[in-house]
Short mmCIF file of C-alpha atoms and ligand atoms in Angstrom, two decimals:
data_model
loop_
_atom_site.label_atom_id
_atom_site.label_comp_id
_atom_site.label_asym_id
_atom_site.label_seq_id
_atom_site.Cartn_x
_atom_site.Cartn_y
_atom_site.Cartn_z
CA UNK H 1 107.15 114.36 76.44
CA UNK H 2 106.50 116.25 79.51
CA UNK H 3 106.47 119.55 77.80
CA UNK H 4 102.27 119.54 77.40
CA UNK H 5 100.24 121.37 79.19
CA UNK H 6 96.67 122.68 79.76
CA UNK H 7 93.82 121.24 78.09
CA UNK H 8 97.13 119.00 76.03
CA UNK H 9 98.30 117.62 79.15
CA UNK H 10 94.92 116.60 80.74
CA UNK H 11 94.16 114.75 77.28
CA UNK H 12 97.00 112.85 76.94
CA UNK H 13 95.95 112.32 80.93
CA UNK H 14 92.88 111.42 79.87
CA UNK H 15 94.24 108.80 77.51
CA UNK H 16 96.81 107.09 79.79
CA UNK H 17 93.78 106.41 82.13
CA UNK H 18 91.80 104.96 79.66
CA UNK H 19 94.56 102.66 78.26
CA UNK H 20 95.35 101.32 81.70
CA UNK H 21 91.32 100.55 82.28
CA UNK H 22 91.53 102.99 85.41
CA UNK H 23 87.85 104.07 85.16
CA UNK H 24 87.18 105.22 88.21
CA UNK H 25 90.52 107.40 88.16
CA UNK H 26 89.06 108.02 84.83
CA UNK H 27 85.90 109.39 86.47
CA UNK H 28 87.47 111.50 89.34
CA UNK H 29 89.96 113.21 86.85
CA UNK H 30 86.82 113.90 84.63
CA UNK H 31 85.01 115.56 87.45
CA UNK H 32 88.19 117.50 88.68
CA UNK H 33 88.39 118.98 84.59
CA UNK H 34 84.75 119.83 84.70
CA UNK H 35 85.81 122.04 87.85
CA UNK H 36 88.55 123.24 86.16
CA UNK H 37 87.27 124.37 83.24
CA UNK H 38 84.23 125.46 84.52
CA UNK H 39 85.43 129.16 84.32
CA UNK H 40 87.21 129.48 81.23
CA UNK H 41 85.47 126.76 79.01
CA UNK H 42 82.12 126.45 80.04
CA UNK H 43 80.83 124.19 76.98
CA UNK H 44 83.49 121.82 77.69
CA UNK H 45 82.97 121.47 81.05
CA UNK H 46 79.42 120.82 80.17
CA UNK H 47 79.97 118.11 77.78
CA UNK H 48 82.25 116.33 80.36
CA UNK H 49 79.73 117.16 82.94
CA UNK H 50 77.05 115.51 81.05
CA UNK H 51 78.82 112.38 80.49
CA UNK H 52 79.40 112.03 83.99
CA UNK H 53 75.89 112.00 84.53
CA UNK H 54 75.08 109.67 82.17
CA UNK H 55 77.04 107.29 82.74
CA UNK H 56 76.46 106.54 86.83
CA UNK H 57 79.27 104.29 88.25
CA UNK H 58 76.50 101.49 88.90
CA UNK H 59 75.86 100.83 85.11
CA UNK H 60 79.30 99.46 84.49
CA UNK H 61 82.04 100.64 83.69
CA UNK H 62 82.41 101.00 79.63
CA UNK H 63 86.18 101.21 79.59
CA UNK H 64 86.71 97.69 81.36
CA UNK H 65 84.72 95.00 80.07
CA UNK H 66 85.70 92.06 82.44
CA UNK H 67 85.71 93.69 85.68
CA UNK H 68 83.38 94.55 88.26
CA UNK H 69 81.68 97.76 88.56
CA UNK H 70 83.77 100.28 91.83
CA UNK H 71 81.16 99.93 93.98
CA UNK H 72 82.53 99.82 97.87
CA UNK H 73 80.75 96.58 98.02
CA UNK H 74 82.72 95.21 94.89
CA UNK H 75 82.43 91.14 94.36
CA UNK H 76 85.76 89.93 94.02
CA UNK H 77 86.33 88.75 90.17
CA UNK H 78 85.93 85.59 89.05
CA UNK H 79 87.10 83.52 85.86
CA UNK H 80 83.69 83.81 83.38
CA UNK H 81 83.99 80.20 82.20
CA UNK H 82 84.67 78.33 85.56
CA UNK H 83 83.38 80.82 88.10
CA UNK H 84 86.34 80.43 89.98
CA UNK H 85 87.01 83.29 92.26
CA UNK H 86 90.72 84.64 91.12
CA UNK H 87 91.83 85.92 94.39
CA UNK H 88 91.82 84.83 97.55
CA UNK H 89 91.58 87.32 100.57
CA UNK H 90 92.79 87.46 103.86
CA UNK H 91 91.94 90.32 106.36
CA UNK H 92 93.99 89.61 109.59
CA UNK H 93 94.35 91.91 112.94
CA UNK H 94 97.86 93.70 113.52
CA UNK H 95 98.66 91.79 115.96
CA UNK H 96 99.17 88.76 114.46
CA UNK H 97 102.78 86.98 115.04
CA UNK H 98 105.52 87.84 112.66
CA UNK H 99 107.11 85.27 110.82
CA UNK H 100 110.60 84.35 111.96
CA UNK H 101 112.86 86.84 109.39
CA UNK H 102 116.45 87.39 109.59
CA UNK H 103 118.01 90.45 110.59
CA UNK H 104 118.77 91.63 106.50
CA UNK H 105 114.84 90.49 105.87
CA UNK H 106 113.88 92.62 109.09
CA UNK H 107 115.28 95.26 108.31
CA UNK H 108 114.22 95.82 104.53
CA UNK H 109 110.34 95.06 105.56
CA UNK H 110 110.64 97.41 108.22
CA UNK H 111 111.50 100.15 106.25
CA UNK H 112 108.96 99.53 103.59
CA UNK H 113 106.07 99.52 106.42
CA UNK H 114 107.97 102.65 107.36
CA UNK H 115 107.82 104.04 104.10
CA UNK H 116 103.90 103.15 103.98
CA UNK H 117 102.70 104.56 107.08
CA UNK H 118 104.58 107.91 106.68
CA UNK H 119 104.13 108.17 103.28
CA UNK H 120 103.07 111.71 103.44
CA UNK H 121 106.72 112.86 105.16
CA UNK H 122 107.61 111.40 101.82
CA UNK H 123 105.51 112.93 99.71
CA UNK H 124 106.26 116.29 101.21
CA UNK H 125 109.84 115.53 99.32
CA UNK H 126 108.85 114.39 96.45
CA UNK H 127 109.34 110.69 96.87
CA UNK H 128 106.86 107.40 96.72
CA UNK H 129 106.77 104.88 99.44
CA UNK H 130 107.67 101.13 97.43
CA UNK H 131 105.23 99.88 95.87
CA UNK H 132 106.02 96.62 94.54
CA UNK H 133 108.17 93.94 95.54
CA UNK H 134 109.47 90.38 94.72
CA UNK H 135 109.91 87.44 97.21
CA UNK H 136 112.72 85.15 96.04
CA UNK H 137 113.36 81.96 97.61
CA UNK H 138 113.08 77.93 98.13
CA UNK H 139 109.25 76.90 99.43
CA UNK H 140 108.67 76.80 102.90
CA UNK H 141 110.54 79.65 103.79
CA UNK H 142 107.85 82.18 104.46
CA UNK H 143 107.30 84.17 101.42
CA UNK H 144 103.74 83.54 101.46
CA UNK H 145 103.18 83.97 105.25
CA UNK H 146 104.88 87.56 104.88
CA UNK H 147 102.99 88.95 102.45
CA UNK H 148 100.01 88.29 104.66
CA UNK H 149 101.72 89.58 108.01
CA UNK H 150 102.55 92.39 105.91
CA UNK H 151 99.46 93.60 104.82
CA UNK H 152 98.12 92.81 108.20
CA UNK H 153 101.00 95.26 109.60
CA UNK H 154 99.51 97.81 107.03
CA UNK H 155 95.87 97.41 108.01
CA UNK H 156 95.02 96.17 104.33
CA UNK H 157 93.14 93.01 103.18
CA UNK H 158 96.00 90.69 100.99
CA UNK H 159 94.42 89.80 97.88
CA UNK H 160 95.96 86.34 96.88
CA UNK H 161 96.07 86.14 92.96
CA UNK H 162 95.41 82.01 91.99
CA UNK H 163 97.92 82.10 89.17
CA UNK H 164 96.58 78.50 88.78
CA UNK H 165 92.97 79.42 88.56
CA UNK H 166 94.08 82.75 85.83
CA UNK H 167 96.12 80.36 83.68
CA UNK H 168 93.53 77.26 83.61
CA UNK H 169 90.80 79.61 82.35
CA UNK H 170 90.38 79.27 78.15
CA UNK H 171 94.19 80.53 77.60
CA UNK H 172 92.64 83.29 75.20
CA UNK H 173 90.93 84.55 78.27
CA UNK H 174 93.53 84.39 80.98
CA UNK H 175 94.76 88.08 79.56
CA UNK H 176 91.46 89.62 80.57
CA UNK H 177 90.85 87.39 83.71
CA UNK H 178 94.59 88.76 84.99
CA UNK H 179 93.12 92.37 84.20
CA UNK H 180 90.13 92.20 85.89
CA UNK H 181 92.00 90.60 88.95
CA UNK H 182 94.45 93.60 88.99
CA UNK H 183 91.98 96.64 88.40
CA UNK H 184 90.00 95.41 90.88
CA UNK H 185 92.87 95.57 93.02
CA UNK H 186 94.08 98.51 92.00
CA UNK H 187 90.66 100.49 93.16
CA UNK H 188 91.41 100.12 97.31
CA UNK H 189 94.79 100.02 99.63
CA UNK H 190 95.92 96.50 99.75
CA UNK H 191 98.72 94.40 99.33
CA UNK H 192 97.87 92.14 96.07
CA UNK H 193 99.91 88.73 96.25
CA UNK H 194 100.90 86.97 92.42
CA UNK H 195 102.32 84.05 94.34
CA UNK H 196 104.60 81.71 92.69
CA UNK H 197 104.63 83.77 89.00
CA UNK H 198 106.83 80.86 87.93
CA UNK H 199 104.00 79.35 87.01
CA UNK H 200 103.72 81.71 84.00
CA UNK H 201 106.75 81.28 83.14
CA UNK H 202 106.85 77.63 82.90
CA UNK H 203 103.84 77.24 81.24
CA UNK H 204 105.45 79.38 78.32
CA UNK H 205 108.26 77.07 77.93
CA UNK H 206 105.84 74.35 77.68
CA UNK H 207 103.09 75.59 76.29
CA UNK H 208 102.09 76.02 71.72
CA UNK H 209 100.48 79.27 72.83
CA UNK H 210 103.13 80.76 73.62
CA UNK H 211 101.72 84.49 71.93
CA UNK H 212 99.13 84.57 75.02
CA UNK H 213 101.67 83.81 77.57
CA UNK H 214 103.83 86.09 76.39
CA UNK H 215 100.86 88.80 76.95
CA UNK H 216 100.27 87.86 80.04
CA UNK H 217 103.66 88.50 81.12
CA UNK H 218 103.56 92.36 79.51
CA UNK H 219 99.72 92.89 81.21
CA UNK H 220 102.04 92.26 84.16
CA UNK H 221 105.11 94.09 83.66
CA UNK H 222 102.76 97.42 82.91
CA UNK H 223 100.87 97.08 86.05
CA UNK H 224 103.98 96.61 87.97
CA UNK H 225 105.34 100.06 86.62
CA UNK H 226 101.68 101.80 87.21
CA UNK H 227 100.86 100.36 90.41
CA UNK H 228 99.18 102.99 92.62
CA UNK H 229 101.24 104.66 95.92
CA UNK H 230 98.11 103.35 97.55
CA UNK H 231 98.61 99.86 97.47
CA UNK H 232 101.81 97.28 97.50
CA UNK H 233 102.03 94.29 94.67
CA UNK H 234 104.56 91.49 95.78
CA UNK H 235 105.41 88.84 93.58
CA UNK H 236 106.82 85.63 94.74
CA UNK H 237 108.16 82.64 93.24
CA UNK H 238 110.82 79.80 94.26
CA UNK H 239 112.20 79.75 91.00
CA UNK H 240 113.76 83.10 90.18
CA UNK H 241 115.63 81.42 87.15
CA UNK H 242 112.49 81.49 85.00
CA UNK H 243 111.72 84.79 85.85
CA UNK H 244 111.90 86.77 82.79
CA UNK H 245 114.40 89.85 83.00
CA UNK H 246 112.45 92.35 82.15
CA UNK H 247 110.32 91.77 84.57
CA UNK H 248 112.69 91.66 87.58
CA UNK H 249 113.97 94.81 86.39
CA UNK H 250 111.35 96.71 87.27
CA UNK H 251 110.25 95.59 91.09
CA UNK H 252 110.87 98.44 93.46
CA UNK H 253 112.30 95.90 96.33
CA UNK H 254 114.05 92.52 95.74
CA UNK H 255 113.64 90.49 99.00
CA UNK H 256 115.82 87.49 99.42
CA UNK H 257 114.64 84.24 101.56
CA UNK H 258 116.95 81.94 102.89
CA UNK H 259 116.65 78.81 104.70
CA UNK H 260 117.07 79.04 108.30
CA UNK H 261 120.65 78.59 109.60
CA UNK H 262 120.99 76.72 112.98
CA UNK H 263 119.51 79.94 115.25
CA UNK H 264 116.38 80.12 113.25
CA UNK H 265 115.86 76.79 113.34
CA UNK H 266 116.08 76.64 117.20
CA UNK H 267 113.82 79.88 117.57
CA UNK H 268 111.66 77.67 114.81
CA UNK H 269 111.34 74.43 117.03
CA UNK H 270 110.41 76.76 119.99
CA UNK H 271 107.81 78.35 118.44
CA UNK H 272 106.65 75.68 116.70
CA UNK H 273 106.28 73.03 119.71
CA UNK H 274 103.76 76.04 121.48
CA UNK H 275 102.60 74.69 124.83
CA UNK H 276 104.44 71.47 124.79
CA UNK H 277 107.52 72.92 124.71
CA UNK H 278 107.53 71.84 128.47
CA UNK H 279 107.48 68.74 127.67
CA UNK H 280 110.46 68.59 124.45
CA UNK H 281 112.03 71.48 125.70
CA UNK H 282 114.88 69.20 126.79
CA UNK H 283 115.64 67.77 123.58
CA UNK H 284 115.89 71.62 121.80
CA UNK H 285 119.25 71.23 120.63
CA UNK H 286 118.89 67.76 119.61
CA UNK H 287 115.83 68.66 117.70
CA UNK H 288 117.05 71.89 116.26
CA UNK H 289 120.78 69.99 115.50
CA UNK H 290 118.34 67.33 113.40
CA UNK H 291 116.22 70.02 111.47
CA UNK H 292 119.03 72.17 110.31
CA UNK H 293 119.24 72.25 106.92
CA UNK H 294 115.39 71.64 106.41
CA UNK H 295 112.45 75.07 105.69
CA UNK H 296 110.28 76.06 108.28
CA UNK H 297 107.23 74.45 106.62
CA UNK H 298 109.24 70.73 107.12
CA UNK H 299 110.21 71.93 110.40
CA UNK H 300 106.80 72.75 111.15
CA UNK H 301 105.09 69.39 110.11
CA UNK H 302 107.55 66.91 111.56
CA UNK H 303 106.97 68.90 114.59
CA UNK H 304 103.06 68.89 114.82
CA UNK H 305 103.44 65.61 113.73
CA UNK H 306 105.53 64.70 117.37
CA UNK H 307 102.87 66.52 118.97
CA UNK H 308 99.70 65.09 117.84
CA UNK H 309 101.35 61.07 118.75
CA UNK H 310 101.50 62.97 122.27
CA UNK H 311 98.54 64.32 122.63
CA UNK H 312 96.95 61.22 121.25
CA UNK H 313 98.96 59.10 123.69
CA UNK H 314 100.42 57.12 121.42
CA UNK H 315 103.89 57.45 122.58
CA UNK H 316 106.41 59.36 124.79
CA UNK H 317 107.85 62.38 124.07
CA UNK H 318 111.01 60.27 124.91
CA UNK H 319 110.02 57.48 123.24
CA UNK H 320 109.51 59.46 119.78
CA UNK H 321 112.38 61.75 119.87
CA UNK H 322 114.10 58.34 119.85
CA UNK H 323 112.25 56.87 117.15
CA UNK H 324 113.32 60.64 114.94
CA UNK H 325 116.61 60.63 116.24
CA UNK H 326 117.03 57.11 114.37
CA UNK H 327 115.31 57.71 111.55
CA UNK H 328 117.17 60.87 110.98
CA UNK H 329 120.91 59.73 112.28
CA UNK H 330 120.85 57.76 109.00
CA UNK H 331 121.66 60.64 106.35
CA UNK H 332 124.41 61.98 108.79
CA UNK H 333 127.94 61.85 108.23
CA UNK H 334 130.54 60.44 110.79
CA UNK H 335 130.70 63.41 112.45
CA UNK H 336 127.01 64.35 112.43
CA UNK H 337 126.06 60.93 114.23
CA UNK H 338 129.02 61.99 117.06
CA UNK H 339 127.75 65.71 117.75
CA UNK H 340 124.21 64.59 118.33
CA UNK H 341 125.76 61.42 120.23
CA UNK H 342 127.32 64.02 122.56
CA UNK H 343 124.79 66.17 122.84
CA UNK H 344 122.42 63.59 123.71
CA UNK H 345 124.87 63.04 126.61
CA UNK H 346 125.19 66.21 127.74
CA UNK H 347 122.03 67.18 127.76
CA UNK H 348 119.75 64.47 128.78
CA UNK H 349 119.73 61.48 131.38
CA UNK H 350 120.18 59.10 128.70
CA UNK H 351 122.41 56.45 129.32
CA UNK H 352 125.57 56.15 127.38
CA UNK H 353 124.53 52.35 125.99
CA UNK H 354 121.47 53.86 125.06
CA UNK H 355 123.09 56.72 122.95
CA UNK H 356 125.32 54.32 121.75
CA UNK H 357 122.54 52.07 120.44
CA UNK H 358 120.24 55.09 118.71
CA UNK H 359 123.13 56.91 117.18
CA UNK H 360 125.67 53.83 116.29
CA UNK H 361 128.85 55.85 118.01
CA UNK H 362 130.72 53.41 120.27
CA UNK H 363 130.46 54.49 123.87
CA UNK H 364 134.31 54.78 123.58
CA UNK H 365 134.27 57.30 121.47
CA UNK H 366 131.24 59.27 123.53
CA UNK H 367 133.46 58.77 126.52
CA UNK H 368 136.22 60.88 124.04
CA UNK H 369 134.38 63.72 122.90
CA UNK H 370 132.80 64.14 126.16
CA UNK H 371 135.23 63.66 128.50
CA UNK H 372 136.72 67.29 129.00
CA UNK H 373 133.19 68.20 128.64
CA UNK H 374 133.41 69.97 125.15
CA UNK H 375 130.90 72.50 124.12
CA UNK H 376 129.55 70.89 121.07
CA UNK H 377 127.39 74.08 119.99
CA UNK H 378 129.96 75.94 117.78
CA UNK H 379 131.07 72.48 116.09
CA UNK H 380 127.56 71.89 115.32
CA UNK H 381 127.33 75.47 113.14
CA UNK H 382 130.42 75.25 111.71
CA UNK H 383 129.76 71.08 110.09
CA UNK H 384 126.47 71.90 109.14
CA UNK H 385 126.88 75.14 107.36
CA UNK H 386 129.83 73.52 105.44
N1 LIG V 1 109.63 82.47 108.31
C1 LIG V 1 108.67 81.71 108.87
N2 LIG V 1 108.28 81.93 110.15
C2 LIG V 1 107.33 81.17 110.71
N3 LIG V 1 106.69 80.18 110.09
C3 LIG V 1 107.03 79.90 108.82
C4 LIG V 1 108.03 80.66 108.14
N4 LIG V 1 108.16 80.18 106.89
C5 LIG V 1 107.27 79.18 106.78
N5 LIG V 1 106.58 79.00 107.92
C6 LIG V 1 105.54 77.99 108.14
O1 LIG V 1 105.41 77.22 106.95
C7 LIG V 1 104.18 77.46 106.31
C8 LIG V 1 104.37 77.58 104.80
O2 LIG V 1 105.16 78.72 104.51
P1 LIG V 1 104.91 79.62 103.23
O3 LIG V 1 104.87 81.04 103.64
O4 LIG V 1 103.72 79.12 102.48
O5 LIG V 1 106.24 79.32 102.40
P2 LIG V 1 106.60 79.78 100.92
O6 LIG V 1 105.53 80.71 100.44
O7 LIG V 1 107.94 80.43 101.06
O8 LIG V 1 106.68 78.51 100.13
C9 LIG V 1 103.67 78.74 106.93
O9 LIG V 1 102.26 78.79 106.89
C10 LIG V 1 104.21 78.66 108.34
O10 LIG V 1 103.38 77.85 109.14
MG1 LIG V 2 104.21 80.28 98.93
#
């Protein structure tokens, strides 16, 4: 291989478009050979010519049979037998807020929308920008919301794949439906999104057909080796375990989510309280002490949760962090119950019978641990990350 050339090399060229259902990269290399061989083989270039002509982009494709015609008005596919659209798509303005990432995650997304917006100073050295990734980590963490702030950094719609909506469609047709979903893709800049992939894999553990699944898998593993420079495919799932090998192998980026540690988690419960942070502001490191150990999504709802008894008047603010506080006291340890038992009397006006009574530490032992008036922050880090 790699040895053809001239009219041998634009065959086999020929060919490999074909195979991968790239019609319209089909079409342009056709018109390029007509131009080419215009010259020195002038009933060739004829032929080629003529099938260009006769075969106008708006009478369908021949080479794909269950995708839409490349039209710059293309409908979005959808599943024949239940109509359901297969992707999902979100255009958002650059400016949108980033998701909270840590520094490692920061970094590594920087440099692929680096690597995207100067991908010509790569070019010019031979290289291609990444152009597929895999999000790895527990739910809530943010692997969907980055794909979407990522292809809003880029300027690209994010085309969500429904895994669900691919696999429920007649199982002998979710190979096609997966196809269509992914040329279609393939034909503009984007990032495309298969969120949660697991969901292949499980089925084939589970599943009698487990021929089809396994296709489904390969349709995948081409199209992540032929992906076009123009566009970025990110796969996530929260179960990397039943991610086939092969198929990890061959992702350009590997991008690891963790759950917040006890920084993140504060930055979290400021962002997430928004304008009433004026009013729970106070009880930050309570709060954030409470949510460690829990994803941004939980985070997020206990926290809108708070709000909306506010703003419905249902409660205090004080009254409510009281009512979490107790609620929440009850899976700590020993030790847990006395850090936020100090902190609550350090930090707020509460009194010490009070504190006593919400977090069951005697006020003996508050008077103890706050007597010398301890900073409690780096205990807190180093009990909960143990
Ligand atoms: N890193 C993050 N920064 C800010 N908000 C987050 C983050 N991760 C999750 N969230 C919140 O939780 C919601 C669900 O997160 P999502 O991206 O769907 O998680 P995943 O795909 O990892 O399961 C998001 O819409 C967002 O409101
Ligand atoms: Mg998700």
């Amino acid at each position: 291989m790699g040895e053809l050339s001239g009219i041998k090399a634009d065959l086999a060229q020929v060919v490999r478009l074909a195979l991968a259902e790239q019609t319209e990269d089909v079409r342009m290399f056709a018109a390029r050979l007509v131009r080419k061989y215009r010259g020195s083989e002038p009933d060739l270039a004829e032929q080629v010519d003529l099938f260009l002509r006769t075969k106008p982009r708006s009478a369908g494709a021949p080479l794909r049979k269950a995708a839409a015609p490349a039209l710059p008005q293309q409908p979005l596919p959808v599943d024949d037998e239940s109509r359901l659209s297969l992707l999902k798509v979100f255009k958002d303005p650059p400016h949108r807020e980033a998701p909270l990432l840590s520094a490692a995650l920061d970094e590594s997304l920087g440099q692929l929308i680096q690597e995207r917006k100067q991908s010509a100073r790569l070019a010019a050295q031979g290289l291609t920008p990444t152009r597929s990734a895999i999000f790895v980590g527990p739910p809530g963490v943010g692997k969907t919301l980055t794909a979407r702030w990522l292809a809003s950094q880029l300027e690209v719609p994010l085309y969500v794949l429904d895994l669900t909506a691919v696999m429920s469609s007649l199982l002998g047709k979710s190979g096609s439906n997966l196809r269509a979903a992914l040329d279609f893709a393939k034909r503009s800049p984007c990032v495309l999104l298969l969120d949660e992939i697991d969901a292949i894999a499980k089925r084939r553990s589970d599943d009698a057909d487990v021929g089809e699944l396994k296709r489904l898998v390969t349709v995948i593993l081409q199209e992540v080796d032929e992906w076009p420079a123009t566009g970025v495919l990110v796969a996530a799932t929260n179960h990397p375990e039943l991610i086939d090998p092969a198929l990890w192998r061959r992702f350009d980026l590997v991008v690891e989510f963790k759950m917040p540690d006890i920084s993140a988690v504060k930055d979290a419960t400021s962002r997430f309280l928004g304008p009433d942070y004026a009013l729970f502001g106070r009880w930050i490191d309570v709060l954030s002490f409470l949510f460690h150990g829990q994803s941004f999504s939980d985070i997020e709802r206990e926290i809108h949760r708070l709000r909306r008894a506010v703003a419905l008047g249902t409660a205090s603010d004080a009254d409510l962090i009281e009512d979490f506080i107790r609620t929440r006291i009850l899976s700590l340890d020993r030790q847990g119950r006395i850090d936020v038992a100090v902190l609550l009397a350090q930090q707020t006006r509460l009194s010490q019978h009070s504190i006593s009574d919400i977090t069951g530490v005697s006020r003996d032992t508050i008077r103890k641990y706050t007597a010398d008036n301890r900073i409690v922050t780096p205990r807190i880090k180093r009990k909960r990350e143990a």
